Tab-separated table of C-alpha atoms and ligand atoms in Angstrom:
chain	number	residue	atom	x	y	z
A	1	MET	CA	-0.243	30.341	-10.024
A	2	GLY	CA	-3.149	28.579	-8.285
A	3	ILE	CA	-3.189	25.064	-6.878
A	4	PRO	CA	-4.320	23.354	-10.134
A	5	GLN	CA	-1.257	24.814	-11.879
A	6	TYR	CA	1.100	22.939	-9.537
A	7	PHE	CA	0.133	19.766	-11.408
A	8	SER	CA	1.493	18.725	-14.794
A	9	THR	CA	0.615	16.501	-17.718
A	10	THR	CA	4.141	15.251	-18.476
A	11	TYR	CA	7.121	14.234	-16.359
A	12	ALA	CA	9.307	16.896	-18.023
A	13	GLU	CA	6.814	19.623	-17.159
A	14	ALA	CA	6.529	18.365	-13.571
A	15	ARG	CA	10.309	18.275	-13.195
A	16	GLN	CA	10.719	21.811	-14.477
A	17	LYS	CA	7.982	23.165	-12.198
A	18	PHE	CA	9.467	21.361	-9.201
A	19	LEU	CA	13.006	22.627	-9.814
A	20	GLU	CA	11.822	26.199	-10.401
A	21	ALA	CA	9.708	26.188	-7.245
A	22	ALA	CA	12.509	24.684	-5.131
A	23	ARG	CA	15.071	27.199	-6.415
A	24	ALA	CA	12.745	30.151	-5.896
A	25	ALA	CA	12.021	28.996	-2.340
A	26	GLY	CA	15.712	28.870	-1.462
A	27	ALA	CA	16.430	25.162	-1.236
A	28	VAL	CA	19.847	24.783	0.428
A	29	SER	CA	20.668	21.968	-1.939
A	30	LEU	CA	19.224	20.613	-5.139
A	31	GLU	CA	20.549	17.294	-6.422
A	32	ALA	CA	19.737	15.593	-9.702
A	33	HIS	CA	20.304	11.834	-9.592
A	34	VAL	CA	20.220	10.957	-13.292
A	35	ASN	CA	19.060	7.475	-14.244
A	36	PRO	CA	21.829	6.030	-16.469
A	37	ASN	CA	19.709	3.101	-17.650
A	38	ALA	CA	16.746	4.731	-19.360
A	39	LYS	CA	15.436	7.768	-21.209
A	40	GLY	CA	12.046	9.426	-21.028
A	41	ALA	CA	9.108	8.933	-23.369
A	42	ASN	CA	10.317	11.891	-25.444
A	43	GLY	CA	14.005	11.040	-25.104
A	44	GLU	CA	14.457	13.386	-22.158
A	45	GLU	CA	16.799	12.890	-19.209
A	46	LEU	CA	15.280	11.034	-16.276
A	47	ALA	CA	16.242	12.065	-12.771
A	48	LEU	CA	15.295	11.614	-9.174
A	49	ASP	CA	15.558	15.226	-7.988
A	50	VAL	CA	16.087	16.034	-4.341
A	51	ALA	CA	15.451	19.429	-2.787
A	52	ARG	CA	16.597	20.032	0.775
A	53	PHE	CA	15.384	22.840	3.013
A	54	GLY	CA	16.883	23.525	6.426
A	55	GLU	CA	20.107	23.042	8.298
A	56	ARG	CA	22.531	20.275	7.361
A	57	ASP	CA	22.696	18.977	10.949
A	58	ALA	CA	19.006	19.336	11.809
A	59	GLU	CA	17.952	16.753	14.364
A	60	ASN	CA	14.547	16.259	12.750
A	61	LEU	CA	14.004	15.379	9.096
A	62	LEU	CA	10.767	15.137	7.129
A	63	ILE	CA	11.023	13.321	3.783
A	64	VAL	CA	8.166	13.611	1.279
A	65	CYS	CA	8.353	11.338	-1.795
A	66	SER	CA	6.541	11.378	-5.125
A	67	GLY	CA	6.455	8.970	-8.037
A	68	THR	CA	7.554	5.799	-6.238
A	69	HIS	CA	4.949	4.296	-8.544
A	70	GLY	CA	5.889	6.210	-11.672
A	71	ASN	CA	2.844	8.029	-12.957
A	72	GLU	CA	1.351	8.275	-9.465
A	73	GLY	CA	3.856	11.149	-9.504
A	74	PHE	CA	1.296	13.284	-11.345
A	75	CYS	CA	-0.436	13.447	-7.966
A	76	GLY	CA	2.606	13.544	-5.695
A	77	SER	CA	4.597	16.088	-7.695
A	78	GLY	CA	1.760	18.613	-7.559
A	79	CYS	CA	1.438	18.007	-3.809
A	80	GLN	CA	5.170	18.605	-3.293
A	81	ILE	CA	5.045	21.838	-5.280
A	82	GLY	CA	2.050	22.790	-3.145
A	83	LEU	CA	4.161	22.318	0.004
A	84	ILE	CA	6.660	24.799	-1.411
A	85	LYS	CA	4.209	27.331	-2.853
A	86	GLU	CA	1.606	27.339	-0.094
A	87	GLY	CA	4.047	28.204	2.680
A	88	VAL	CA	4.295	24.782	4.320
A	89	ILE	CA	8.071	24.602	3.884
A	90	ASP	CA	8.427	28.083	5.377
A	91	ALA	CA	6.238	27.129	8.346
A	92	ARG	CA	8.554	24.388	9.574
A	93	PRO	CA	10.173	24.691	13.012
A	94	ARG	CA	13.867	25.628	13.067
A	95	THR	CA	14.927	22.143	14.175
A	96	VAL	CA	13.191	20.435	11.233
A	97	ALA	CA	14.804	19.980	7.826
A	98	MET	CA	12.751	18.911	4.856
A	99	LEU	CA	13.670	16.712	1.938
A	100	LEU	CA	11.504	16.479	-1.152
A	101	ALA	CA	12.329	13.434	-3.292
A	102	HIS	CA	10.741	14.135	-6.672
A	103	ALA	CA	10.075	11.253	-9.100
A	104	VAL	CA	11.591	8.349	-7.172
A	105	ASN	CA	10.803	6.261	-10.277
A	106	PRO	CA	11.275	8.806	-13.078
A	107	TYR	CA	11.033	6.200	-15.887
A	108	GLY	CA	7.504	5.237	-14.868
A	109	PHE	CA	6.520	8.868	-14.389
A	110	SER	CA	7.669	9.803	-17.900
A	111	HIS	CA	6.338	6.710	-19.674
A	112	VAL	CA	3.084	6.820	-17.672
A	113	ARG	CA	3.676	3.455	-16.008
A	114	ARG	CA	3.607	2.323	-12.379
A	115	VAL	CA	6.741	0.241	-12.835
A	116	THR	CA	10.430	0.975	-13.395
A	117	GLU	CA	12.438	0.420	-16.582
A	118	ASP	CA	12.907	-3.210	-15.391
A	119	ASN	CA	9.147	-3.801	-15.008
A	120	VAL	CA	9.738	-3.677	-11.268
A	121	ASP	CA	7.122	-2.490	-8.821
A	122	LEU	CA	9.466	-0.329	-6.764
A	123	ASN	CA	7.213	-0.588	-3.706
A	124	ARG	CA	7.822	-4.367	-3.708
A	125	ASN	CA	11.577	-4.041	-4.364
A	126	PHE	CA	12.904	-2.969	-0.953
A	127	GLN	CA	13.952	-6.515	-0.071
A	128	ASP	CA	17.035	-8.175	1.285
A	129	PHE	CA	18.001	-9.926	-1.955
A	130	SER	CA	20.620	-12.055	-0.195
A	131	LYS	CA	17.761	-13.968	1.420
A	132	PRO	CA	15.045	-16.147	-0.138
A	133	LEU	CA	12.323	-13.933	-1.625
A	134	PRO	CA	8.687	-14.126	-0.545
A	135	GLU	CA	6.609	-16.680	-2.422
A	136	ASN	CA	3.226	-15.989	-3.967
A	137	PRO	CA	2.099	-19.382	-5.322
A	138	ARG	CA	-1.444	-18.208	-5.970
A	139	TYR	CA	-0.153	-15.568	-8.378
A	140	ALA	CA	1.409	-18.361	-10.457
A	141	GLU	CA	-2.066	-19.879	-10.884
A	142	ILE	CA	-3.328	-16.813	-12.734
A	143	HIS	CA	-0.258	-15.190	-14.303
A	144	ASP	CA	-1.097	-16.427	-17.817
A	145	LEU	CA	-4.627	-15.106	-17.445
A	146	LEU	CA	-3.417	-11.719	-16.216
A	147	VAL	CA	-1.096	-11.383	-19.209
A	148	PRO	CA	-3.116	-12.905	-22.095
A	149	SER	CA	-1.909	-13.394	-25.667
A	150	ASP	CA	-4.045	-10.509	-26.954
A	151	TRP	CA	-5.862	-7.593	-25.346
A	152	ASP	CA	-8.791	-7.161	-27.730
A	153	GLY	CA	-9.447	-10.662	-29.067
A	154	PRO	CA	-10.232	-14.247	-28.079
A	155	GLY	CA	-7.193	-14.616	-25.774
A	156	ARG	CA	-8.414	-11.786	-23.558
A	157	ALA	CA	-12.035	-12.970	-23.634
A	158	ALA	CA	-11.055	-16.465	-22.480
A	159	ALA	CA	-8.787	-15.022	-19.797
A	160	GLU	CA	-11.570	-12.796	-18.434
A	161	ALA	CA	-13.928	-15.746	-18.098
A	162	ALA	CA	-11.292	-17.826	-16.340
A	163	LEU	CA	-10.350	-14.975	-13.994
A	164	ALA	CA	-13.994	-14.424	-13.076
A	165	ALA	CA	-14.290	-18.120	-12.262
A	166	TRP	CA	-11.085	-17.940	-10.174
A	167	ARG	CA	-12.473	-14.992	-8.214
A	168	ASP	CA	-15.774	-16.790	-7.614
A	169	ALA	CA	-13.946	-19.807	-6.250
A	170	ASN	CA	-11.344	-17.911	-4.197
A	171	GLY	CA	-13.005	-15.190	-2.175
A	172	GLY	CA	-13.859	-12.524	-4.731
A	173	MET	CA	-12.197	-9.178	-5.365
A	174	PRO	CA	-10.390	-8.816	-1.985
A	175	ALA	CA	-8.601	-12.139	-2.441
A	176	TYR	CA	-7.872	-11.307	-6.085
A	177	GLN	CA	-6.409	-7.926	-5.073
A	178	ALA	CA	-4.231	-9.507	-2.382
A	179	VAL	CA	-2.852	-12.188	-4.741
A	180	VAL	CA	-2.313	-9.875	-7.725
A	181	ALA	CA	-1.101	-6.752	-5.901
A	182	GLY	CA	0.695	-8.193	-2.876
A	183	GLY	CA	3.894	-8.665	-4.842
A	184	GLN	CA	5.505	-11.563	-6.718
A	185	TYR	CA	9.095	-12.487	-7.578
A	186	GLY	CA	8.576	-15.374	-9.982
A	187	PHE	CA	7.432	-13.665	-13.198
A	188	PRO	CA	9.609	-10.790	-14.485
A	189	ASP	CA	7.034	-9.911	-17.162
A	190	GLY	CA	4.144	-10.079	-14.707
A	191	LEU	CA	2.207	-7.698	-12.516
A	192	PHE	CA	3.520	-6.239	-9.229
A	193	PHE	CA	6.886	-7.900	-9.903
A	194	GLY	CA	9.288	-7.084	-7.065
A	195	GLY	CA	12.508	-7.725	-9.000
A	196	ARG	CA	15.510	-9.984	-8.469
A	197	ARG	CA	17.865	-7.267	-7.266
A	198	ALA	CA	17.670	-3.701	-6.017
A	199	ALA	CA	16.425	-1.398	-8.779
A	200	TRP	CA	18.313	1.808	-9.629
A	201	SER	CA	15.597	3.832	-7.917
A	202	ASN	CA	15.938	1.695	-4.789
A	203	GLU	CA	19.735	2.073	-4.547
A	204	THR	CA	19.515	5.775	-5.305
A	205	PHE	CA	16.796	6.426	-2.743
A	206	ARG	CA	18.654	4.526	-0.012
A	207	ALA	CA	21.831	6.537	-0.701
A	208	ILE	CA	19.860	9.805	-0.509
A	209	VAL	CA	18.280	8.840	2.816
A	210	LYS	CA	21.636	7.788	4.307
A	211	LYS	CA	23.314	11.014	3.235
A	212	HIS	CA	20.589	13.452	4.235
A	213	GLY	CA	19.497	11.617	7.354
A	214	ALA	CA	22.971	11.101	8.826
A	215	ALA	CA	22.547	13.774	11.511
A	216	ALA	CA	18.858	13.188	12.189
A	217	LYS	CA	17.593	11.729	15.437
A	218	ARG	CA	14.016	11.556	14.205
A	219	VAL	CA	12.849	10.978	10.650
A	220	ALA	CA	9.320	11.173	9.277
A	221	VAL	CA	8.407	9.909	5.810
A	222	ILE	CA	5.304	10.601	3.750
A	223	ASP	CA	5.379	8.571	0.527
A	224	ILE	CA	2.602	9.854	-1.727
A	225	HIS	CA	0.626	7.286	-3.741
A	226	SER	CA	-2.636	7.205	-5.664
A	227	GLY	CA	-5.116	4.606	-6.862
A	228	LEU	CA	-6.796	3.112	-3.781
A	229	GLY	CA	-9.803	4.302	-1.792
A	230	PRO	CA	-12.491	6.962	-2.222
A	231	ALA	CA	-11.690	9.695	-4.769
A	232	GLY	CA	-9.665	12.511	-3.202
A	233	TYR	CA	-9.391	10.922	0.240
A	234	GLY	CA	-5.821	10.351	1.383
A	235	GLU	CA	-5.509	7.184	3.456
A	236	PRO	CA	-2.466	7.247	5.760
A	237	ILE	CA	-1.065	3.714	5.596
A	238	SER	CA	1.431	2.175	8.006
A	239	ILE	CA	3.036	-1.200	7.360
A	240	LEU	CA	3.563	-1.856	11.067
A	241	ALA	CA	1.614	-4.092	13.418
A	242	SER	CA	-0.594	-2.252	15.891
A	243	GLU	CA	1.677	-3.039	18.844
A	244	ALA	CA	4.750	-1.451	17.181
A	245	PRO	CA	5.836	1.883	18.705
A	246	GLY	CA	6.082	3.363	15.202
A	247	PHE	CA	2.403	2.621	14.597
A	248	ALA	CA	1.310	4.254	17.850
A	249	ARG	CA	3.470	7.249	16.976
A	250	ALA	CA	1.918	7.517	13.504
A	251	GLN	CA	-1.578	7.465	14.994
A	252	GLY	CA	-0.512	9.982	17.635
A	253	TRP	CA	0.736	12.387	14.986
A	254	TRP	CA	-1.763	11.849	12.195
A	255	GLY	CA	-4.832	10.513	13.982
A	256	GLU	CA	-6.729	7.256	14.217
A	257	GLU	CA	-7.321	7.304	10.479
A	258	VAL	CA	-3.857	5.757	10.139
A	259	THR	CA	-4.421	2.188	8.964
A	260	SER	CA	-2.108	-0.813	8.885
A	261	THR	CA	-1.535	-3.245	6.024
A	262	SER	CA	-0.422	-5.889	8.490
A	263	GLU	CA	-3.629	-5.525	10.540
A	264	GLY	CA	-5.924	-5.682	7.517
A	265	THR	CA	-7.408	-2.233	8.215
A	266	SER	CA	-6.063	-0.666	5.007
A	267	LYS	CA	-7.450	-0.529	1.470
A	268	SER	CA	-4.020	-1.888	0.566
A	269	PRO	CA	-3.305	-5.591	1.098
A	270	PRO	CA	-0.052	-6.482	2.878
A	271	VAL	CA	2.752	-5.851	0.389
A	272	THR	CA	6.266	-7.299	0.328
A	273	GLY	CA	9.228	-4.898	0.127
A	274	PRO	CA	7.680	-1.415	0.488
A	275	LEU	CA	9.892	1.700	0.300
A	276	ILE	CA	8.976	3.007	3.750
A	277	GLY	CA	10.208	-0.283	5.235
A	278	SER	CA	13.786	0.689	4.255
A	279	ILE	CA	14.094	3.806	6.419
A	280	GLU	CA	15.097	2.040	9.626
A	281	GLU	CA	17.682	-0.028	7.709
A	282	SER	CA	19.165	3.096	6.132
A	283	LEU	CA	19.144	5.082	9.397
A	284	PRO	CA	19.449	2.567	12.253
A	285	GLY	CA	20.213	5.289	14.795
A	286	ALA	CA	17.116	7.353	14.088
A	287	GLU	CA	13.509	7.012	15.218
A	288	ALA	CA	11.478	6.518	12.024
A	289	THR	CA	7.790	7.338	11.607
A	290	ALA	CA	6.643	6.531	8.091
A	291	ILE	CA	3.417	6.279	6.149
A	292	GLY	CA	2.203	5.955	2.624
A	293	LEU	CA	-0.407	8.606	1.866
A	294	GLU	CA	-2.709	6.912	-0.640
A	295	PHE	CA	-5.143	9.088	-2.584
A	296	GLY	CA	-8.252	7.522	-4.052
A	297	THR	CA	-9.022	7.866	-7.754
A	298	VAL	CA	-11.460	5.439	-9.409
A	299	ALA	CA	-12.908	2.051	-8.404
A	300	LEU	CA	-10.456	-0.766	-7.622
A	301	PRO	CA	-11.457	-3.108	-10.512
A	302	GLU	CA	-10.837	-0.248	-12.946
A	303	VAL	CA	-7.412	0.442	-11.432
A	304	LEU	CA	-6.331	-3.212	-11.552
A	305	GLU	CA	-7.632	-3.502	-15.124
A	306	ALA	CA	-5.666	-0.426	-16.214
A	307	ILE	CA	-2.477	-1.774	-14.612
A	308	ARG	CA	-3.040	-5.106	-16.355
A	309	GLY	CA	-3.544	-3.375	-19.692
A	310	ASP	CA	-0.338	-1.381	-19.368
A	311	ASN	CA	1.583	-4.498	-18.342
A	312	TRP	CA	0.180	-6.350	-21.361
A	313	LEU	CA	1.168	-3.518	-23.704
A	314	TYR	CA	4.867	-3.716	-22.762
A	315	ALA	CA	5.071	-7.469	-22.069
A	316	ARG	CA	3.180	-8.565	-25.202
A	317	GLY	CA	1.747	-5.853	-27.460
A	318	LEU	CA	4.778	-3.714	-28.307
A	319	LYS	CA	6.976	-6.815	-28.605
A	320	ALA	CA	4.537	-8.244	-31.158
A	321	GLY	CA	4.805	-5.092	-33.254
A	322	LEU	CA	1.905	-3.032	-31.936
A	323	ALA	CA	2.736	0.671	-32.370
A	324	ILE	CA	2.768	2.883	-29.268
A	325	ASP	CA	0.615	5.411	-31.187
A	326	SER	CA	-1.941	2.807	-32.330
A	327	ALA	CA	-5.542	3.237	-31.163
A	328	LEU	CA	-5.274	0.250	-28.810
A	329	ALA	CA	-2.024	1.447	-27.218
A	330	ARG	CA	-3.359	4.987	-26.813
A	331	ASP	CA	-6.491	3.646	-25.136
A	332	ILE	CA	-4.373	1.587	-22.710
A	333	LYS	CA	-2.177	4.593	-21.904
A	334	THR	CA	-5.193	6.843	-21.310
A	335	LYS	CA	-6.630	4.281	-18.909
A	336	ILE	CA	-3.446	3.881	-16.836
A	337	ARG	CA	-3.097	7.667	-16.616
A	338	ASP	CA	-6.721	8.130	-15.521
A	339	ALA	CA	-6.592	5.220	-13.053
A	340	LEU	CA	-3.969	6.992	-10.940
A	341	PHE	CA	-4.875	10.663	-11.351
A	342	VAL	CA	-8.222	12.446	-11.429
A	343	ASP	CA	-8.244	15.313	-13.900
A	344	ALA	CA	-10.444	17.656	-11.821
A	345	ASP	CA	-9.496	20.814	-9.942
A	346	ASP	CA	-11.389	19.897	-6.780
A	347	TRP	CA	-9.410	16.635	-6.634
A	348	ARG	CA	-6.129	18.523	-7.127
A	349	GLU	CA	-7.101	20.923	-4.329
A	350	LYS	CA	-8.049	18.098	-1.968
A	351	VAL	CA	-4.841	16.120	-2.426
A	352	CYS	CA	-2.737	19.259	-2.067
A	353	ALA	CA	-4.483	20.375	1.141
A	354	ARG	CA	-4.314	16.899	2.655
A	355	THR	CA	-0.572	16.646	2.002
A	356	ALA	CA	-0.019	20.089	3.565
A	357	ASP	CA	-2.000	19.036	6.640
A	358	PHE	CA	0.053	15.855	6.996
A	359	ALA	CA	3.344	17.737	6.665
A	360	LEU	CA	2.281	20.259	9.346
A	361	LYS	CA	1.283	17.412	11.665
A	362	ALA	CA	4.644	15.738	11.029
A	363	TYR	CA	6.421	18.939	12.149
A	364	ARG	CA	4.432	18.851	15.363
A	365	GLY	CA	5.127	15.160	15.903
A	366	LEU	CA	8.847	15.449	15.197
A	367	THR	CA	9.270	18.317	17.657
A	368	SER	CA	6.877	17.209	20.386
A	369	GLU	CA	8.020	15.739	23.681
A	370	ILE	CA	5.812	12.676	23.297
A	371	SER	CA	7.903	11.499	20.354
A	372	ARG	CA	11.043	11.281	22.521
B	1	LIG	ZN1	1.407	3.484	-5.303
């Protein structure tokens, strides 16, 4: 089995490959957290699977996540299997335990969507819902244009013209990306919707981190994403300000390539409620060093367009009677798949090697004196 074979074309195939690889490599525990609220695209069970390697009371823990954004799991799952198959798990120091969280959002992975079964962008959902939620008034200006009445008729055409005019008047594509993708809490059928309460994937992930991180003094997290930046390059993204100790640590471990959403050095705009922001809340006694590892695919306008199309399909198209196997729906699904995964072996090899490199550097960081 070579590197390209670590990757799959369905969630069910990815799950099976992951479980087989983890079992064969001697995972000390394998947990299936079954989603009780949804089924897969082919009626299959949906689960967030967790494989643990290493001692129960290890003082260092490395967590690698895939599928926080659903079908971005086609990238992350293959990378996780690569960690197992290419000897990276076996290379870890004795004091480091490793946790692979496979398909954090299994619904989106199976249905080839970024969002959860509640149309929630899970990486905007790690909020304190007892407090007022962030506001995104500029999103409200363009919501109706982002989700037009039709996707291949006059409604879409009018929306495109109006969106182009909005971009011209408001700072172009960077401003558009920040408003659309930053996160919003006002429109449950809209894009990058952060939810009104913790999603199942959120609650489940927090419980996993609390359980498996209970004995850890130091925790590193690599949350694998795809869709932003140059094809095949993995941008290490911190959410911390440059003066935060966790940011300096991330750059010390992974190099000056580590960018920050809060400093504006990342391809990602600042986002509200990201998953890696929850680690310190879940494990207040541990030193957390967390990044998103964001692999580039295709150009940003294409990615945003594909996400819009998929949102339209579920918010409007299917509800109006459009069949999921119609030509229009199949075209939308092909585009959202291809926006977040590049079907080329050299891309698969690059993302796999980059993830391995980042895991090895995390071992070094977790066990080095400078981290203490
Ligand atoms: Zn993502």
